[in-house]
Short mmCIF file of N, CA, C and O in Angstrom, two decimals:
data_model
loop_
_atom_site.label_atom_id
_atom_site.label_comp_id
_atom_site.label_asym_id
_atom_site.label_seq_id
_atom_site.Cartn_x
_atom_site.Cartn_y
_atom_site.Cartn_z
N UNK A 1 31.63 32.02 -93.68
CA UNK A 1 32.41 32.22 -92.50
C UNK A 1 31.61 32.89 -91.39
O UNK A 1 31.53 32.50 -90.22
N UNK A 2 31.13 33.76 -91.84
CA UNK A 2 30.22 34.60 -90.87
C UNK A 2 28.57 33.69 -90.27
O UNK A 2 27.89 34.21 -89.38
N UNK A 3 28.25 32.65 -90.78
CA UNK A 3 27.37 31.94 -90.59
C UNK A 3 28.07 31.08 -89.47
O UNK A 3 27.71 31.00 -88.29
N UNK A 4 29.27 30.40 -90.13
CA UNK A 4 30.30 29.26 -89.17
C UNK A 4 30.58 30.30 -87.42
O UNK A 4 30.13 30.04 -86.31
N UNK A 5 31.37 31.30 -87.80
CA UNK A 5 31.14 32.03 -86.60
C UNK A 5 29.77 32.73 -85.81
O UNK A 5 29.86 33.14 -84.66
N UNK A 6 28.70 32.78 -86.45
CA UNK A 6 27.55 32.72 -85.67
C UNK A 6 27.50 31.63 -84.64
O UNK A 6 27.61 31.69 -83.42
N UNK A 7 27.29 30.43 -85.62
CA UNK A 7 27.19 28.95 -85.49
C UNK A 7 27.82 29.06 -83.97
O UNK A 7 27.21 29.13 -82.90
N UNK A 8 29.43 29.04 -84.26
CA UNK A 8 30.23 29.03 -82.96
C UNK A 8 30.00 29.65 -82.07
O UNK A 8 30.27 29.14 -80.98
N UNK A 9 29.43 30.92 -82.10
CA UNK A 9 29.44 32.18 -80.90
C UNK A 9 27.54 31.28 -80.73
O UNK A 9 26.94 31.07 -79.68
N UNK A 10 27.23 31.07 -81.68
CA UNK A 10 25.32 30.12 -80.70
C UNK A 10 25.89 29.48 -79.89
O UNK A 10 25.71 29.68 -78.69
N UNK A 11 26.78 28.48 -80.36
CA UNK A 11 26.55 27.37 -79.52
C UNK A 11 27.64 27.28 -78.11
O UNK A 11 27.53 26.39 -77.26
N UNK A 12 28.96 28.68 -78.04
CA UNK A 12 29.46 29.13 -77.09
C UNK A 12 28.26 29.70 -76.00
O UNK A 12 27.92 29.20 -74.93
N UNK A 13 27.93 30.47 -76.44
CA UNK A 13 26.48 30.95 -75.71
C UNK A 13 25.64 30.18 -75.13
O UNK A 13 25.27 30.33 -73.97
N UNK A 14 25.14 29.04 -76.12
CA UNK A 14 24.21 27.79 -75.38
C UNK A 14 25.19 27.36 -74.10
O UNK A 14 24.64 27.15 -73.02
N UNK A 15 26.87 27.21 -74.23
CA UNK A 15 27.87 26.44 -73.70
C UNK A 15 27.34 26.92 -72.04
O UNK A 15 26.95 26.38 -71.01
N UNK A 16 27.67 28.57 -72.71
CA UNK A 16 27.89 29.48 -71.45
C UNK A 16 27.06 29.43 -70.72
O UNK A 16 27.49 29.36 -69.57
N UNK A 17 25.34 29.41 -70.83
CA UNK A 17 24.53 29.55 -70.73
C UNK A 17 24.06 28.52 -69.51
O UNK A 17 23.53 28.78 -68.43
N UNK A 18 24.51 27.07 -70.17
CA UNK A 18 24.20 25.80 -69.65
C UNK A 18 25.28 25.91 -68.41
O UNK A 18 24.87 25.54 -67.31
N UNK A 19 26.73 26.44 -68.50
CA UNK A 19 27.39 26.73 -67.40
C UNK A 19 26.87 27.38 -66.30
O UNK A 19 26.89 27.06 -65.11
N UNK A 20 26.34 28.43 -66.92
CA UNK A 20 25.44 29.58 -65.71
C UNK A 20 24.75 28.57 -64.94
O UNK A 20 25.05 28.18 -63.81
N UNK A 21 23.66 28.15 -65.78
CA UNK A 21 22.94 27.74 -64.81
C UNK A 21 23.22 26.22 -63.94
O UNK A 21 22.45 25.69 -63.14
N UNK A 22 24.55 25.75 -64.37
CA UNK A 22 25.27 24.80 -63.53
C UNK A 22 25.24 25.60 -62.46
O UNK A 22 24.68 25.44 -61.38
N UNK A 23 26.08 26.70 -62.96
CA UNK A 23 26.75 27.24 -61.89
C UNK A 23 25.34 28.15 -60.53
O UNK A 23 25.54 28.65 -59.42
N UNK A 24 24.40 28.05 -61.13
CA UNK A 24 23.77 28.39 -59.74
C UNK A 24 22.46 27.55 -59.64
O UNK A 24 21.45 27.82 -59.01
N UNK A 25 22.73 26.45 -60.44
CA UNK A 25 22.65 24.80 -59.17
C UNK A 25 23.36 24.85 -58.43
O UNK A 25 22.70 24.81 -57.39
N UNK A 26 24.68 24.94 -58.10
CA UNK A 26 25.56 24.62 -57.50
C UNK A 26 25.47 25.48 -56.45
O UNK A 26 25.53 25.13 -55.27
N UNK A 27 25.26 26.91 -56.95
CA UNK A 27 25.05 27.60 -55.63
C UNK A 27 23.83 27.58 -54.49
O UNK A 27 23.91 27.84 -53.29
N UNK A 28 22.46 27.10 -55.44
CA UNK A 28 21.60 26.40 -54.44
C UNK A 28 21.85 25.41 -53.77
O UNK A 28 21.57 25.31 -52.58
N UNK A 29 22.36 24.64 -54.38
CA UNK A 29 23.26 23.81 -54.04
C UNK A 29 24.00 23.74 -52.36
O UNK A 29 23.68 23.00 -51.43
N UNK A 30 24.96 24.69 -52.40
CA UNK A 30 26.00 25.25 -51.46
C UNK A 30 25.22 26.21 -50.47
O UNK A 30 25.59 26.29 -49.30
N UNK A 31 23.99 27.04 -51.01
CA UNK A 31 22.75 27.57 -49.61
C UNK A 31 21.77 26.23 -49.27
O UNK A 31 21.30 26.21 -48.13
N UNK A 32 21.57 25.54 -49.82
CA UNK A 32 20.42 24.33 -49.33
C UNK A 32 21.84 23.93 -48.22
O UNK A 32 21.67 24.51 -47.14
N UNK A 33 23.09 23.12 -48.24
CA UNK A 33 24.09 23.00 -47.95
C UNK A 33 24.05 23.04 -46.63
O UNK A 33 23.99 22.30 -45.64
N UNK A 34 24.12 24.69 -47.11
CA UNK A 34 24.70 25.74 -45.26
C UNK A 34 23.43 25.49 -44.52
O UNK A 34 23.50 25.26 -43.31
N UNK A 35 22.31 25.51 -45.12
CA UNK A 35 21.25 25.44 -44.18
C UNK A 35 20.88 24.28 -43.61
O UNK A 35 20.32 24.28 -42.51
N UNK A 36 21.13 23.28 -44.20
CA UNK A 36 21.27 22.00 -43.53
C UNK A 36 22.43 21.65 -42.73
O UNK A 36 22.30 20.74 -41.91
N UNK A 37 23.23 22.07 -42.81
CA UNK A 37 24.49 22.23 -41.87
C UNK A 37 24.06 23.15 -40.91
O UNK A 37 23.46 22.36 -40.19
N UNK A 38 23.94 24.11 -40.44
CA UNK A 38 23.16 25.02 -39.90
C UNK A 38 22.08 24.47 -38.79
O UNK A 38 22.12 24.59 -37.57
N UNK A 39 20.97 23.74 -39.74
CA UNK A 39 19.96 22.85 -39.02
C UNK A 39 20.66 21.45 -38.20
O UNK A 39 19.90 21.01 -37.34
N UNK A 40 21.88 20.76 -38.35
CA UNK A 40 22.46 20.12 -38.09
C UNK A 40 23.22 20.19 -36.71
O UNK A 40 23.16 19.52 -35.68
N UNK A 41 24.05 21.48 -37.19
CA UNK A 41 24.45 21.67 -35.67
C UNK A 41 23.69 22.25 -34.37
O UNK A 41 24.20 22.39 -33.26
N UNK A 42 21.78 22.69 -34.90
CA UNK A 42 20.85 22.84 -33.90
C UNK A 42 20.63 21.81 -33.63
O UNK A 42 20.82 21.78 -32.41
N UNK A 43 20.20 20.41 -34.09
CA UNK A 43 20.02 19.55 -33.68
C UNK A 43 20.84 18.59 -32.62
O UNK A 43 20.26 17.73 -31.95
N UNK A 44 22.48 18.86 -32.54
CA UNK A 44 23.49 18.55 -32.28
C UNK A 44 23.27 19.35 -30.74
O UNK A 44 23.10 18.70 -29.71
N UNK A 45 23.29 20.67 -30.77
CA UNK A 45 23.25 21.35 -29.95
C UNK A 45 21.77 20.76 -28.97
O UNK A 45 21.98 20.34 -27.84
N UNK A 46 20.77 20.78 -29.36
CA UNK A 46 19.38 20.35 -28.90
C UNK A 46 19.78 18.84 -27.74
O UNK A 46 19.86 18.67 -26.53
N UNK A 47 19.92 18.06 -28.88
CA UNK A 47 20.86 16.57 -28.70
C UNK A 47 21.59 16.79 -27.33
O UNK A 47 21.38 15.93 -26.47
N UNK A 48 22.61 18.05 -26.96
CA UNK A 48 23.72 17.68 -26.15
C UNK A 48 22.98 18.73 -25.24
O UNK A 48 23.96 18.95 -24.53
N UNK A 49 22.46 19.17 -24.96
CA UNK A 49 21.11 19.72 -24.28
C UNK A 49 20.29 18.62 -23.33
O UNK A 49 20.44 18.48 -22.12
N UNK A 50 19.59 18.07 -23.99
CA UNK A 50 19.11 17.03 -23.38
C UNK A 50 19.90 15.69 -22.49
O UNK A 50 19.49 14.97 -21.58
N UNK A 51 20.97 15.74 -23.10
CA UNK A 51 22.15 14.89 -22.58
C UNK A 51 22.18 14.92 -21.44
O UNK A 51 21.85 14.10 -20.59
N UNK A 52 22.82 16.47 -21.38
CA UNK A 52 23.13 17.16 -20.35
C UNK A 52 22.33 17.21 -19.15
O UNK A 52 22.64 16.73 -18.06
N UNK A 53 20.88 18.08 -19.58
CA UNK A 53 19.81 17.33 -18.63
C UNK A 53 19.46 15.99 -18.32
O UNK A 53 19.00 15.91 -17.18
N UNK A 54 19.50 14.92 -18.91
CA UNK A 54 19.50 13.85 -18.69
C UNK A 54 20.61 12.80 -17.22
O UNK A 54 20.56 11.87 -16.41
N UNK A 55 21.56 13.99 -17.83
CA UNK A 55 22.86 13.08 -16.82
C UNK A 55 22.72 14.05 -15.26
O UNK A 55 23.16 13.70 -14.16
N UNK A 56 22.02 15.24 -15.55
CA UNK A 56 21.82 16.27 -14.35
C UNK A 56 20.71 15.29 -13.78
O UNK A 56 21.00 14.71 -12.73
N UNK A 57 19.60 15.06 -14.29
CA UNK A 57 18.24 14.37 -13.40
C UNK A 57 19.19 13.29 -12.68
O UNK A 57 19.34 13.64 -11.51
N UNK A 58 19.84 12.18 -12.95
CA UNK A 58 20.12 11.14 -12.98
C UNK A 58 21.39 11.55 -11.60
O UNK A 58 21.31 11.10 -10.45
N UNK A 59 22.45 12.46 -12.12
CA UNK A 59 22.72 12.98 -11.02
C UNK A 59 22.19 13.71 -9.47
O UNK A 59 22.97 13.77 -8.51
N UNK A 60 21.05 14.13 -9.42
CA UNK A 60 20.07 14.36 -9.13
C UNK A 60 19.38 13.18 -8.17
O UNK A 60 19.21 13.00 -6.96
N UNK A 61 19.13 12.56 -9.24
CA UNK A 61 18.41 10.94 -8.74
C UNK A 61 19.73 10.49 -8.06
O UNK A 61 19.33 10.38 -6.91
N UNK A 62 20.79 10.22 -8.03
CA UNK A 62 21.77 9.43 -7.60
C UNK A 62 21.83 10.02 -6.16
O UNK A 62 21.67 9.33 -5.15
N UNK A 63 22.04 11.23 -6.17
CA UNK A 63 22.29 11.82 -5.05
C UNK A 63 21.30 11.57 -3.87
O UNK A 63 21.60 11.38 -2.69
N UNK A 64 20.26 11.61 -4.35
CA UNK A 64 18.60 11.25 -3.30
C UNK A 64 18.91 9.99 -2.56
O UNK A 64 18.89 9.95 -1.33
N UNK A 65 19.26 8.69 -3.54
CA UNK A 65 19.13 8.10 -3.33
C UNK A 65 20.34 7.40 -2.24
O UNK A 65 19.99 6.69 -1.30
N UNK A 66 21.39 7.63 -2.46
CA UNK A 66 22.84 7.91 -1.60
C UNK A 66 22.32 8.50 -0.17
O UNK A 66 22.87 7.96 0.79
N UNK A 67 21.46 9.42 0.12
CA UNK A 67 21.07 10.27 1.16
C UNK A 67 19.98 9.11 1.33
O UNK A 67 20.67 8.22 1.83
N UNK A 68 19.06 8.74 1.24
CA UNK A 68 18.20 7.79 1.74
C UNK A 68 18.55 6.75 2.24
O UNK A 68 17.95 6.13 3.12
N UNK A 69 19.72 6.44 1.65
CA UNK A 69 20.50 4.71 2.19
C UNK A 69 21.54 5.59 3.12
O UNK A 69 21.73 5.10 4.23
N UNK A 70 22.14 6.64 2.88
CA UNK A 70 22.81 7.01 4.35
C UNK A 70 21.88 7.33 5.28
O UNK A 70 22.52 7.04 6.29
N UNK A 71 20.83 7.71 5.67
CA UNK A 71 20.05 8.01 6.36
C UNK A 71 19.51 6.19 6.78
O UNK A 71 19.36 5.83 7.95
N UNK A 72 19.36 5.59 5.99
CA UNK A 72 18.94 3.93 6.59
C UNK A 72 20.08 3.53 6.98
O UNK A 72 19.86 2.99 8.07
N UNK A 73 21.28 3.45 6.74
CA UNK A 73 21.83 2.86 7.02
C UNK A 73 22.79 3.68 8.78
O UNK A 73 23.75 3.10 9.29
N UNK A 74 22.43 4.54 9.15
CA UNK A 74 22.68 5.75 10.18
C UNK A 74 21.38 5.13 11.16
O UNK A 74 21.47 5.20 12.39
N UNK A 75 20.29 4.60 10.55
CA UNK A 75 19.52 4.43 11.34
C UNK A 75 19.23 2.96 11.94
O UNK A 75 18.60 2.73 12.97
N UNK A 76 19.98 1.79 10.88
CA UNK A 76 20.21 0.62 11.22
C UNK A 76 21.08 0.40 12.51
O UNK A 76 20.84 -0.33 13.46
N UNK A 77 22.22 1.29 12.27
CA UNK A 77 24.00 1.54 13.05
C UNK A 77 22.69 1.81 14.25
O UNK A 77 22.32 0.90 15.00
N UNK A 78 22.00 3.36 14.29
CA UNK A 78 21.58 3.12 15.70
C UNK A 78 20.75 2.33 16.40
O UNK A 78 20.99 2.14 17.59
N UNK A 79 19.46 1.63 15.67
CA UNK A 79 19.15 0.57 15.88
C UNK A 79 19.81 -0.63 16.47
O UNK A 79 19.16 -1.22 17.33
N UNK A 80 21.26 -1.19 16.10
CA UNK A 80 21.63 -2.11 16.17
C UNK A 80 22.38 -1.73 17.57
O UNK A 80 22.47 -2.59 18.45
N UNK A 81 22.72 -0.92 17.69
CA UNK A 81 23.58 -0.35 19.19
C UNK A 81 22.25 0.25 20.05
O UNK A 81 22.69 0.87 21.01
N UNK A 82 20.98 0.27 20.01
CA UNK A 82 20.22 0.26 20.84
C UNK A 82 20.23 -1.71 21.11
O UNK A 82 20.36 -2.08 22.28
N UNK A 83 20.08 -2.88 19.95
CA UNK A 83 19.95 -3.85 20.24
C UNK A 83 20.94 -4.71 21.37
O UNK A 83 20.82 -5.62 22.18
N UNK A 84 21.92 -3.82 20.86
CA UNK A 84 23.16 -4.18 21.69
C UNK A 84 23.38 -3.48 23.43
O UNK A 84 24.15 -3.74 24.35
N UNK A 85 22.57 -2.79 23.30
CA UNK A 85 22.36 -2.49 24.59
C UNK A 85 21.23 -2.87 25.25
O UNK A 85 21.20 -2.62 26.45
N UNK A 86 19.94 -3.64 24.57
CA UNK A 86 19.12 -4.11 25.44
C UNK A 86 19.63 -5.05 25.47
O UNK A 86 19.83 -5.16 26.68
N UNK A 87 20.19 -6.21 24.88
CA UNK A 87 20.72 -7.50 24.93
C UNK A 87 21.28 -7.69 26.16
O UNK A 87 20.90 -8.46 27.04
N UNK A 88 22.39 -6.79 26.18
CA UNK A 88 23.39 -6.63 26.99
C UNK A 88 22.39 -6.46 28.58
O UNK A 88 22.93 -7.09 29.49
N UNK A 89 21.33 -5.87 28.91
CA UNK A 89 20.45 -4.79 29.54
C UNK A 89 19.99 -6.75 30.25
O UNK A 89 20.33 -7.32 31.29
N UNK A 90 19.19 -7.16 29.16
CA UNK A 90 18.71 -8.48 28.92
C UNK A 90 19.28 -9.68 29.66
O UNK A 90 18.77 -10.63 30.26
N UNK A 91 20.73 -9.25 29.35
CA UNK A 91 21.36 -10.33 29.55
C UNK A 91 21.94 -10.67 31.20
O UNK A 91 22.26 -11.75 31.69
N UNK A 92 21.92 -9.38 31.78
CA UNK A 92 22.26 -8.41 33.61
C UNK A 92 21.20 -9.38 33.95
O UNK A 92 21.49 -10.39 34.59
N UNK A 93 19.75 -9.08 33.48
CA UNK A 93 18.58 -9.14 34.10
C UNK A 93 18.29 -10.77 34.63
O UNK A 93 18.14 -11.35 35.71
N UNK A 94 18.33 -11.19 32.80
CA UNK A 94 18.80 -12.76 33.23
C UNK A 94 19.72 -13.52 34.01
O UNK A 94 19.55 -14.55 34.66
N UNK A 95 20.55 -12.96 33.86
CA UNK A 95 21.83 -13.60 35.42
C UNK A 95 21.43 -13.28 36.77
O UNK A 95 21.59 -14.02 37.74
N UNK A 96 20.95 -12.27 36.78
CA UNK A 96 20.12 -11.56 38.22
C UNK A 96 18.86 -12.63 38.38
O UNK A 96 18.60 -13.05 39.51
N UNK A 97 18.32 -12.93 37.57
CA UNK A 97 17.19 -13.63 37.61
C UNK A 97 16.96 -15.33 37.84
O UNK A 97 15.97 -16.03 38.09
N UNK A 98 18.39 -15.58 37.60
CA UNK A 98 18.75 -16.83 37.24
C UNK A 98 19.21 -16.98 38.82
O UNK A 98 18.77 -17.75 39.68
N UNK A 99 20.12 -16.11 38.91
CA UNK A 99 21.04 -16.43 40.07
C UNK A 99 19.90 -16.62 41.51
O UNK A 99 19.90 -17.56 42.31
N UNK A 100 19.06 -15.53 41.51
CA UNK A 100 17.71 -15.67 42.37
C UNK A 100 17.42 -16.73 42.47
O UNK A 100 17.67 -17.42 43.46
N UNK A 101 16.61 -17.24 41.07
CA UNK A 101 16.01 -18.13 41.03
C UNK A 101 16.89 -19.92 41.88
O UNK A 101 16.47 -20.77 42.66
N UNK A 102 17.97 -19.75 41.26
CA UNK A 102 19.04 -20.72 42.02
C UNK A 102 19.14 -20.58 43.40
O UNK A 102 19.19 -21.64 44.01
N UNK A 103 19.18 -19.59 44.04
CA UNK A 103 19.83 -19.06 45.20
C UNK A 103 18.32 -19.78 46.13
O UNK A 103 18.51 -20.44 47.15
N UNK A 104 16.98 -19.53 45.61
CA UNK A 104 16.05 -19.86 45.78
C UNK A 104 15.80 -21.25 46.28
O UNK A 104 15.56 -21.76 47.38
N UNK A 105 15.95 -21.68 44.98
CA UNK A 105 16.25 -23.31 44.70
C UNK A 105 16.61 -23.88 45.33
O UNK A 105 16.10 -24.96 45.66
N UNK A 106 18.10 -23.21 45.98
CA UNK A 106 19.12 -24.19 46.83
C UNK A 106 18.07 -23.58 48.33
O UNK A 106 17.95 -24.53 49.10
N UNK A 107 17.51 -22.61 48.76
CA UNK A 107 17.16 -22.59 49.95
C UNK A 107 16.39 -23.73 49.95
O UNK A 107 16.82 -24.71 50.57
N UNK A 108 15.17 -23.81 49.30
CA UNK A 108 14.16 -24.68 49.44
C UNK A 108 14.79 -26.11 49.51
O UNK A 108 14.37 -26.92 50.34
N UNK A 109 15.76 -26.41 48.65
CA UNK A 109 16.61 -27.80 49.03
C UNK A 109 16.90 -28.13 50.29
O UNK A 109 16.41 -29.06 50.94
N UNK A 110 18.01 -27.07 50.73
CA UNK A 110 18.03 -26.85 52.53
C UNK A 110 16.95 -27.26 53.23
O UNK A 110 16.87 -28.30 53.88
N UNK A 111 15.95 -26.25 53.05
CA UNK A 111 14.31 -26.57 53.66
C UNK A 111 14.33 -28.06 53.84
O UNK A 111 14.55 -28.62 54.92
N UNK A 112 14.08 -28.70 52.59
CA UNK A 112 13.63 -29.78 52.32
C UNK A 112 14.83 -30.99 53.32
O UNK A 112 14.46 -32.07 53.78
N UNK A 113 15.69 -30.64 53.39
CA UNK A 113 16.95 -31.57 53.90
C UNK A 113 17.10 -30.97 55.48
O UNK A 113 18.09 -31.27 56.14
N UNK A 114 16.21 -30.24 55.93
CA UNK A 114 16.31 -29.74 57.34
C UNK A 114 15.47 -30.80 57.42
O UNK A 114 15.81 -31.79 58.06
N UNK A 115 14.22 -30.74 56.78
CA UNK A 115 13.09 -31.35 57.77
C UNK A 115 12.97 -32.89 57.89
O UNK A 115 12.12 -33.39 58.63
#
């Protein structure tokens, strides 16, 4: 009996034993775990970091570029209302010039029908 209960209390012991050291696998286990979880949400964090900067440059860039085409396009508007005023400027000169030139025309006709 006392051999049989050795027997039992060995191989409870081996039982226990083999439990233990389940049991702190498991807990390396559960610290390898946290630390990779841990390292996870730095990376996450890093990740939404760069994002962030990413959508700032880009915002950044957007904005430049909005100001460059308002600035061209501020400078077309005055361009085109300077065109519109030489045209216009152009257009005086030519009727003035025309009308001369006619007014001209018809004298020299006269001339020509006097003599």
């Amino acid at each position: 009996r006392a051999q049989a209960s050795n027997a039992q209390a060995s191989a409870a012991s081996e039982g226990l034993d083999a439990l233990r050291e389940q049991l702190r696998s498991a807990e390396d286990l559960r610290l390898a775990l946290g630390q990779c979880s841990s390292r996870l949400q730095e990376l996450r964090d890093t990740f939404e970091a760069g994002r962030l900067a990413r959508l700032e440059v880009a915002e950044v860039a957007t904005r430049a570029v909005e100001a460059k085409v308002r600035a061209v396009r501020e400078e077309f508007s005055s361009e085109a209302s300077q065109l519109g005023s030489l045209k216009s400027a152009f257009d005086g000169r030519w009727s003035a010039a025309t009308g001369e030139l006619k007014a001209l025309m018809e004298d020299e006709r006269r001339e020509r029908e006097a003599r």
